[in-house]
Amino acid sequence: MHQFLVDLFGQNVVPYIIVCALPLVFILVFALLAILGELKLSAFMQHRVGPMEAGPYGLLQPLADIIKLMQKESIRPLKASRWLFQIAPFLVFVGSFAAFAVIPFSPFYIAADLNVGVFYIIAVSSIVVIGIFMAGWASNNKYTLFGGIRSVAQIISYEIPGGFVVLAVVMMAGTLSMQGIIEQQGGGFWNWYIFGGPKAIATHSFITGHDIATPGSWLSLLLIPLMLLATLIYYVCGLAETNRVPFDLPEAESELVAGYNTEYSSMKYAIFYLAEYANMFVVCAIAVTLFLGGWHSPLPKFIVQYLGADSHIWLGLEGLFWFIMKSFVLVLVQILLRWTLPRLRVDQLMHLCWKIFLPVGFVLVIVVAAWITFVAPRPEPAAKAGGDVNTPKVVAPPVARPLAGK
Amino acid sequence: MDIRLTLSLVILVLPLFGFAVQLILGKMKTPADYVVDPHENPAHDHGHHANTADAHTADHTQPAADAPHDAIGTVTHDIHTAHSDHHYDFVVTKQRGEWTPADQKRAYSLSWISTAIMGICLALALFVAYKTISDPGDATKPNYYPKVQASTTWMDFKDLSTSSIKQSYTVTLGILADNMAAIMLVVVTLISFLVHLFSSEYMREPSMHGGRFNRFYAFLGLFTFSMLGIVIANNLLMIYIFWELVGLSSYLLIGFWYERPAPQYANKKAFIVNRVGDIGMFTGIMILYTQLGTLELTKVFDMLAAGHIPFGSNPWLTAAGILLFCGAIGKSAQFPLNVWLPDAMEGPTPVSALIHAATMVAAGVYLTARIFPLLTGDAMLFVAAIGAATAIIAASIALVQTDLKKVLAFSTVSQLGYMVLALGVGAFSAGIFHLVTHAMFKACLFLGSGSVIHQMHHSLHHLHDHDRDPQDMRNMGGLRKKMPVTYLTMLIATLAISGIPLFSGYMSKDEILAGAWAFRNISPTFIANAVWIIGYTVAGMTAFYMFRMIFLTFWGEPKASDIYEHIHENPRVMVAPLIVLAILSLWIPFGANPLNPGGGWFLSTWVKTPINVTPAAVQPFAGMAHEVPHEAAPEAKPEGGKAEAMAPFQETIEHEVHHLHSTGIPGVASLPALLSLLVAGSGILLAFLLFGRAGAKGQQVSWEAPRGIRAFLFNRWYQDNLYEKIFPVGLTLLLMKMLAWFDQNVIDGIVNGVGSSTVLLARVTAGFDTYVVDGLVNLLGGTAQFLGLVMRQIQTGRIQTYVVYVILGVVVLFFAFR
Amino acid sequence: MTHIGLPHFLTISAILFALGIFGIVTKRNAVMLLMGIELVLNAANINFVAFSRYNVLGVPLSDSRMMVGQMASIFVIVLAACEAAVALAIVLNIYKRFNTINVDEVDNLRD
Amino acid sequence: MKLFPKVLGILVVLAAVGGFIAMDIPLYDKIFYIFAAICVGSGAFVVFSRNIAYSAFSLLFAFFGVAGIYVLLGADFVGVSQLLIYVGGILVLFLFGMMLTSNIDKLREERPTMGRLLPGVIVASAICALLISVAWGVPAWRKAAVQVPTKGTNTTSLIGNLLMGDYALLFVASSIAILVALVGAAMIARSDRLSPEDAAERM
């Protein structure tokens, strides 16, 4: 089979296929888990038991749901736009899925470590916007249309403060590469950008014993509350961009039936569902990458290093563990929020974005720029987190980055 | 970058910021909400209005003030629009209950942001000017180099240059700082600041701003931004860009009261007339660019000095200079294109002060000064002739005007002619000097007239009189008792413009006249003599009509006592700018000795005549064998072999001016000054005899329809009528008549001939008739129809069709020249 | 060894340009016209980037000279965004005023 | 039977795809052809479709293809910018413009008349032929070699440095342009504000 593929394409395409297929599998598994989590958590919060019939403790309920969905008849409204109605769910899914190309699951697993990675994610997420719009419009139904328009307006609005916050981190990191940003945050949780990044706390001798601080570097400590705020803003923007509660106006069932996917059924509906969960994960993964140290463990060394294991495989597996754990925690918070908060009104939504987040984002970028210019320690970036803290110097093997080499 | 350049950029951008602030935060009204209506005037809640409201309610059956009006009401208001046309300067608007006092307060307080911005700009400009003037500059460079400049390459076409053209083509953007620009920065920001201040009171009422108070300030900011851009640009492209922006903002401000037809007409006229000049300017720029490959002024001058003449021929250089000057003709309202400026007085009076007296119209003079080094002798003679023609025409028209602002408008055109004349005869620094002094006293005069008109308007408003014109001097008289500060400041400015010693105008104007005299002495041609005579004549005329205005407005008995009763002095915020400008119209800001025009520091040190870079053969006075004085210190020689060839021109003229001045007692008035004083004095005396004396005839005259020479002058030499006859009516009508003749004689003849022969032949055979003749006629008609169809396709007014032509043109040109 | 060279990219650009021009010429809906204009702009951008990728002069260029094409394309993209915003605002206003965006019917300025 | 042509079509497409995959040319070339096909195909659809909505949505694919071509040309930053601004900004604007100015039933344009179609076809084919002939007619262009910045493929930092260096003035100027365009667009597009009374009336 392998040789056949090599013959067919004239080149070894197996790594490509693997790299493409793994996130797909991951999305499927993640969606099942997340649906289950949502069911069970909602039950827990409402003092119910939740699904109990399918499988032990109802663990197979999501699977059953999926099978039910697949069996349903795929209905297309008579007046719906024929082609666009069919394409829209796939476009939405493509937009979410494309983002997985640059999500660094572990030190050695990233599909493509683009040097414009962060920028790329922001860009491909706009495809989702178009897909949602297409779905809302093509259904030829006023509820879907309103849902679509609301969704697009909301996503585009919240992209701006989100982008500003991302910009602040990118400015501090000096790179757009996802792996590059993560690599700077190694060496303990105080180097994560949620606490101001490697140059904020670590430069203070009373914590790390290093003395590369410039005069006036105590100002760096002011970054800590600021970046905490930035993390919060990014997370809330992420909620809004995935149309999750409390920003689920596009799907507000009391007003719009179910928003842009009202008319969809069967597999196409399932794909929307899948894309939504994939989007949730993408947002949380970016938050983890930018603010929570990515696949780094919270302590200076990886646990496997404390145990003495230093091979690529162990480091990679532990990186995977940390990354997915951090992301799952954020997803969990998203699910909890869904059952906690009421929905915002449209004017509140826009007020929050344009009058609170956007000015704060502006200030954030300006303060960070000033900090970089005037306060941040000058030593070259290589000396960032303190020399003796033993961050694993990770170099990905070539096979894991098939697109990187020409 | 040098601090001066940085600050210049800041000064440039701040007004734009003000523009944005006013646009975004200001409360705007749509035009539909405001309807011109002088009669059904709901209570604006002016205190004094409320007293008389009862008396008029019965006549007008006016609905409650805050009830929204219905559609029928709107229609009747439109009918009233025509009625209020003659009501000159003011728009009385009717609101649909929206512009509340709270809005008014908000808009008013918001406008202070713009005023404060202009104050900051003024402070920065003063600093820049101080730094620039105190900088000695680089003596090794030719003196047309600015003190500092910075450029960045925008486009570089080096790689595209083919073998036939050797040099590279670049387009650069950049700014400069030199004395002239620094002085202009101060002048522009100062006048703009004062006008902002003045407008805050002048435009305060809803009836004045029509709900667009902040938009007015926004436009002022936009204008200031554009004007500052012209001032600090160091290349022709940026000058051109900001030139057009200035045109745009002038258009917007002239048409600020666009509810009335007159401003609509005036702003279109200004815009279109300016385009005519700008085509010339653009052509000039393109001549230089195609041949020299750069638009940066210093580079252009360097290349010309090194002998790179456009197309290698001197007439082309002359043509380039004249074409560039065409821009100035349009913007500074010089002779053939002088028709727009008087109409531009339809804008609010502060706008007239800022744009159409002090700054924008001076931009033409400024442009001419910027391109001064590349003007050949012939081009300068042309410039001088245009300036003189403009000065005499406008001054003669101003003699008989009855409208307060029109007098000032024609005076402005005339003074601009003076400046251009000064540049044309080579009295460079005198021209720039006059630009600055004129900006001060003319802004003072305009703001003063605004102050008078404001009170007149109030008074008429109070009387509910919508028939009499608040700007007409025939309704004024004796106002000096009621408005002493306005009177005094305007008197000072009038003395300044008339060229009386102790005032700024004396120093600058006499220097111009001395320059003209020197020019005549050096090259005694017909034009030079005419320019000299016209210069002195216009000096006398200026004194006459300005004092006529003062006498009619402020002296004598009030001609309309009912109006007179309600007039009082304006609030402080309006008179303060007047006082500032009046102080600046004295001699002291410009020189220590009030009697010696040549001795002021402005002339002696600040602005130097740039050297001329044209070839020796076509330099000014090329043919005149006038010896170069030995005592003239040859400073700032350009490098290269051209130095000797270029030195004579400005030294010749400076020497001659010096020579003229030194004939009198040293340090005191010289011969040209004495003569001009004599002329101005006689002008004032004549004005006093005719209009100023108690019981003078002119005071009592109520002018009917003017006749004879007065009609000729009153109707502006029939120039507008002539243009209207020639361009829209004459040419088109001629063409139509020719076509009609062709139609009647040729086509009709053919058809008739065919018809009659058809009749003849029809009797012979019906078949022939049916098949041949009808066929012929149908063919003719079909051909005509087809041709019409084809020709009509060419100009459809649709951009898509034009795209087709463009692309086809590209393809054809490609294959034609490959 | 790849066979794709500069002319291939230029060809794509030419085809897109022609399609855009065709759209501009034949469409009557203002939004469609704008789409055609965007296609034309994209074609121009491809040319910019292609020429910055391939060395047509035969002499080595410095990094910043090499990037001129890409910089130009970035500015084109930025200005295209401005243009689209303003154009759409105008289209909306036209729609409010005339209740149509058919460019043939909005011809009040034609004599 | 309607099934047969469908099956035949699918088979033909499959054969074409298979043949394309199996063609003995480098992967770079294959990717280029794929993106070129996306560009040209969806560009043509934009222009030839009479349904505005279809045009707008297929413009998405055209932009996407162009972005792919940028990436193939080593301009990854420009490619991603293209995606972000064109797809995320301009296209959404178009969609809103389309949405706010027509309803779903009126989206089909009527068939263009010959008078419109003919000049369009002539001009488009002429300019296309001209440009292609120029593209292939210059020997130096056909032989042009790929040039890569010495700093490797990281165009982002190069572009960043140029924006803050050589192009600083243009950068500032374009930002002013954006500001002015945004203010202008907002000014033009915003509807008239209601007075309190009118608003109360409408309630």
XYZ file of C-alpha atoms in Angstrom, chain B residues 276-637:
362
model
C -8.774 75.642 -15.855
C -5.681 76.938 -14.123
C -4.844 73.554 -12.668
C -4.760 71.964 -16.104
C -1.994 74.385 -16.958
C -0.182 73.640 -13.740
C -0.452 69.914 -14.318
C 0.864 70.293 -17.839
C 3.797 72.267 -16.478
C 4.527 69.594 -13.913
C 4.389 66.915 -16.561
C 6.764 68.813 -18.853
C 9.292 68.944 -16.045
C 8.711 65.359 -15.003
C 8.992 63.771 -18.422
C 12.202 65.615 -19.045
C 13.873 65.654 -15.649
C 12.446 62.543 -14.033
C 11.955 64.122 -10.650
C 9.491 66.429 -8.992
C 11.547 67.473 -6.007
C 12.103 71.192 -6.352
C 15.732 71.336 -5.367
C 16.561 68.476 -7.724
C 14.670 70.152 -10.539
C 16.575 73.366 -9.959
C 19.881 71.521 -9.726
C 19.255 69.764 -13.021
C 18.197 72.984 -14.718
C 21.281 74.724 -13.357
C 23.367 71.896 -14.744
C 21.930 72.573 -18.181
C 19.177 69.938 -18.466
C 16.620 72.118 -20.189
C 13.274 70.525 -21.142
C 13.563 69.235 -24.697
C 16.831 71.123 -24.842
C 15.099 74.308 -25.827
C 14.618 77.504 -23.880
C 11.063 78.238 -25.077
C 9.984 74.980 -23.482
C 11.429 76.129 -20.207
C 9.563 79.405 -20.517
C 6.427 77.474 -21.314
C 6.897 75.233 -18.286
C 7.282 78.264 -16.042
C 4.208 79.971 -17.459
C 2.158 76.784 -17.256
C 3.087 76.272 -13.627
C 2.157 79.890 -13.048
C -1.242 79.085 -14.578
C -2.015 77.231 -11.352
C -1.328 80.458 -9.518
C -3.519 82.346 -11.974
C -6.414 80.112 -11.052
C -5.864 79.927 -7.314
C -4.858 83.548 -6.827
C -7.616 84.820 -9.124
C -5.312 86.512 -11.602
C -6.583 88.248 -14.657
C -8.175 85.816 -17.053
C -9.458 83.649 -14.225
C -10.262 86.385 -11.721
C -14.004 85.935 -11.966
C -14.516 83.408 -9.211
C -13.159 85.171 -6.150
C -15.865 87.860 -5.752
C -18.549 85.198 -6.033
C -16.757 83.150 -3.406
C -17.903 85.772 -0.892
C -21.137 83.764 -0.739
C -19.427 81.688 1.935
C -19.568 82.669 5.602
C -17.496 85.756 6.340
C -14.874 84.063 8.552
C -14.254 81.728 5.619
C -13.751 84.716 3.385
C -11.216 86.039 5.847
C -9.353 82.773 6.142
C -9.459 81.393 2.637
C -10.333 84.070 0.202
C -8.252 86.835 1.674
C -5.401 85.596 3.792
C -4.226 82.120 2.960
C -5.546 80.079 0.064
C -5.499 82.777 -2.542
C -1.976 83.590 -1.421
C -1.059 79.988 -2.214
C -0.710 80.994 -5.858
C 1.816 83.622 -4.895
C 3.540 81.094 -2.709
C 3.687 78.605 -5.589
C 5.137 81.230 -7.885
C 7.751 82.006 -5.245
C 8.570 78.311 -4.913
C 9.143 77.879 -8.649
C 10.764 81.295 -8.913
C 14.260 80.029 -9.828
C 13.054 78.373 -13.004
C 11.193 81.368 -14.424
C 12.904 82.764 -17.476
C 12.928 86.439 -18.322
C 9.967 86.090 -20.652
C 8.017 84.117 -18.099
C 8.662 86.771 -15.480
C 7.548 89.487 -17.837
C 4.365 87.493 -18.382
C 3.895 87.168 -14.627
C 4.397 90.888 -14.129
C 1.952 91.730 -16.900
C -0.693 89.414 -15.505
C -0.213 90.866 -12.031
C -0.511 94.422 -13.258
C -3.595 93.677 -15.335
C -5.266 91.983 -12.383
C -4.399 94.830 -10.037
C -5.817 97.584 -12.227
C -8.950 95.706 -13.284
C -9.933 94.679 -9.773
C -9.104 98.065 -8.269
C -11.213 99.867 -10.832
C -14.146 97.571 -10.126
C -13.801 98.091 -6.395
C -14.278 101.835 -6.842
C -18.016 101.556 -7.342
C -19.148 98.505 -5.396
C -21.882 98.987 -2.850
C -21.585 95.694 -1.075
C -19.219 95.790 1.887
C -17.751 92.368 1.242
C -17.534 92.879 -2.495
C -15.317 95.926 -1.988
C -13.009 93.816 0.113
C -13.140 90.961 -2.379
C -12.051 93.118 -5.293
C -9.473 94.752 -3.097
C -8.109 91.286 -2.386
C -7.860 90.455 -6.073
C -6.105 93.733 -6.655
C -3.608 93.167 -3.849
C -2.916 89.660 -5.117
C -2.146 91.253 -8.434
C 0.331 93.406 -6.565
C 2.078 90.405 -5.121
C 2.265 88.651 -8.461
C 3.505 91.879 -10.020
C 6.224 92.014 -7.387
C 7.379 88.512 -8.182
C 7.241 89.269 -11.868
C 9.498 92.275 -11.630
C 11.911 90.338 -9.461
C 11.114 92.003 -6.152
C 10.826 88.588 -4.604
C 11.059 89.386 -0.940
C 8.762 92.381 -1.342
C 6.106 90.097 -2.811
C 6.370 87.619 0.040
C 6.447 90.492 2.513
C 3.284 91.900 1.030
C 1.707 88.470 1.206
C 2.295 88.395 4.969
C 1.237 91.962 5.720
C -1.760 91.630 3.434
C -2.810 88.448 5.210
C -2.895 90.344 8.491
C -4.717 93.493 7.473
C -7.048 91.849 5.004
C -8.040 89.214 7.548
C -8.634 92.098 9.948
C -10.779 93.860 7.394
C -12.813 90.795 6.610
C -13.356 89.869 10.211
C -14.262 93.502 10.876
C -16.763 93.428 8.050
C -18.038 90.168 9.516
C -18.484 91.960 12.803
C -20.450 94.750 11.127
C -22.550 92.334 9.094
C -23.246 90.268 12.177
C -24.709 93.282 13.917
C -26.592 94.368 10.824
C -28.046 90.921 10.572
C -29.049 90.945 14.206
C -30.687 94.264 13.798
C -32.591 93.229 10.683
C -33.503 89.995 12.331
C -34.833 91.912 15.253
C -36.907 94.095 12.956
C -38.159 91.058 11.048
C -36.911 92.757 7.940
C -35.942 90.297 5.261
C -35.830 92.654 2.332
C -32.919 94.880 3.169
C -29.430 93.611 2.628
C -27.241 93.543 5.726
C -24.110 93.804 3.612
C -25.087 96.858 1.636
C -23.198 99.978 2.638
C -26.213 102.047 1.681
C -27.909 100.783 4.803
C -25.019 101.654 7.097
C -23.329 104.852 8.097
C -22.297 106.361 11.405
C -21.492 103.010 12.899
C -18.287 104.210 14.574
C -20.222 105.465 17.552
C -21.902 102.142 18.032
C -18.960 99.864 17.255
C -15.831 101.747 18.299
C -13.465 98.794 18.487
C -14.475 97.428 15.121
C -14.157 100.891 13.660
C -10.698 101.482 15.092
C -9.301 98.130 14.037
C -10.730 98.428 10.554
C -9.362 101.942 10.301
C -5.897 100.710 11.205
C -6.140 97.956 8.594
C -7.404 100.439 6.023
C -4.497 102.751 6.716
C -2.224 99.762 6.335
C -3.643 98.708 2.998
C -3.516 102.283 1.756
C 0.205 102.419 2.417
C 0.374 105.087 5.077
C 3.573 105.230 7.109
C 3.570 103.640 10.568
C 1.551 100.752 9.155
C 2.715 97.520 7.651
C 1.273 98.060 4.187
C 3.463 101.073 3.662
C 6.597 98.997 4.024
C 5.607 96.134 1.771
C 3.764 98.062 -0.904
C 6.474 100.672 -1.303
C 9.031 97.977 -1.672
C 6.964 96.523 -4.505
C 6.655 99.906 -6.155
C 10.385 100.458 -5.802
C 10.912 97.059 -7.414
C 8.664 98.015 -10.307
C 10.513 101.282 -10.691
C 13.845 99.489 -10.684
C 12.562 97.038 -13.232
C 11.540 99.869 -15.461
C 14.908 101.551 -15.051
C 16.813 98.422 -15.990
C 14.727 97.309 -18.928
C 12.673 100.233 -20.198
C 10.238 98.274 -22.314
C 6.597 99.145 -22.872
C 5.349 96.502 -20.492
C 7.761 97.550 -17.776
C 6.630 101.149 -18.062
C 3.014 100.093 -18.001
C 3.577 97.941 -14.942
C 5.220 100.842 -13.150
C 2.446 103.283 -13.989
C -0.248 100.799 -13.102
C 1.447 100.112 -9.779
C 1.191 103.749 -8.754
C -2.288 104.199 -10.159
C -3.588 101.232 -8.237
C -1.988 102.560 -5.057
C -4.089 105.679 -5.373
C -7.209 103.758 -6.258
C -6.724 101.473 -3.284
C -6.559 104.377 -0.893
C -9.647 105.870 -2.492
C -11.969 102.919 -2.398
C -10.860 101.701 1.015
C -11.524 105.086 2.582
C -14.752 105.301 0.670
C -15.742 102.112 2.398
C -14.730 103.471 5.807
C -16.590 106.725 5.251
C -19.735 105.087 3.997
C -19.821 102.508 6.715
C -18.655 104.318 9.789
C -18.928 108.041 9.146
C -21.737 110.381 8.424
C -25.315 110.029 9.479
C -26.944 106.647 9.800
C -28.875 106.028 6.612
C -31.335 103.653 8.162
C -32.037 104.823 11.647
C -34.261 101.878 12.548
C -31.418 99.486 11.877
C -28.949 101.790 13.541
C -30.826 101.695 16.813
C -30.305 98.009 17.408
C -26.601 97.914 16.641
C -24.052 97.544 19.389
C -20.511 96.310 19.736
C -19.890 92.598 19.408
C -18.823 90.358 22.321
C -15.200 90.064 23.276
C -14.521 86.789 21.545
C -15.273 88.463 18.241
C -13.350 91.675 18.738
C -10.272 90.037 20.247
C -9.090 88.639 16.879
C -9.661 92.068 15.376
C -7.426 93.688 17.951
C -4.698 91.083 17.470
C -4.774 91.527 13.713
C -4.836 95.303 14.020
C -1.713 95.214 16.161
C -0.094 93.004 13.534
C -0.993 95.581 10.905
C 1.274 98.143 12.556
C 4.845 98.538 11.401
C 6.450 97.152 14.491
C 6.263 93.402 13.803
C 8.060 93.884 10.524
C 10.759 96.470 10.974
C 12.223 98.935 13.407
C 12.079 102.072 11.307
C 8.525 102.832 10.188
C 9.693 105.179 7.458
C 12.263 102.987 5.793
C 10.576 100.212 3.865
C 13.816 98.577 2.812
C 15.257 98.436 6.283
C 12.844 96.034 7.969
C 14.306 92.767 9.126
C 11.850 90.923 6.996
C 13.364 92.205 3.806
C 16.948 92.514 4.831
C 17.437 89.148 6.447
C 14.548 86.729 6.384
C 13.613 86.180 2.782
C 16.264 86.181 0.106
C 15.691 86.186 -3.617
C 16.620 82.736 -4.880
C 19.128 82.599 -7.683
C 17.819 82.022 -11.161
C 18.734 78.699 -12.691
C 17.684 79.329 -16.255
C 20.302 79.528 -19.005
C 22.099 82.823 -19.254
C 20.531 83.624 -22.606
C 17.008 83.734 -21.268
C 17.598 85.095 -17.810
C 15.795 88.277 -16.876
C 17.617 91.338 -18.209
C 19.692 89.045 -20.401
C 19.995 91.674 -23.060
C 20.471 94.616 -20.735
C 24.097 95.508 -20.236
C 23.790 96.678 -16.674
C 26.996 96.547 -14.734
C 27.126 94.365 -11.661
C 27.891 96.499 -8.663
C 31.070 95.662 -6.886
C 29.825 96.256 -3.402
C 27.081 93.651 -3.735
C 28.485 90.714 -1.811
C 28.177 87.634 -3.992
C 26.967 85.114 -1.478
C 25.609 81.645 -1.986
C 27.118 81.047 -5.369
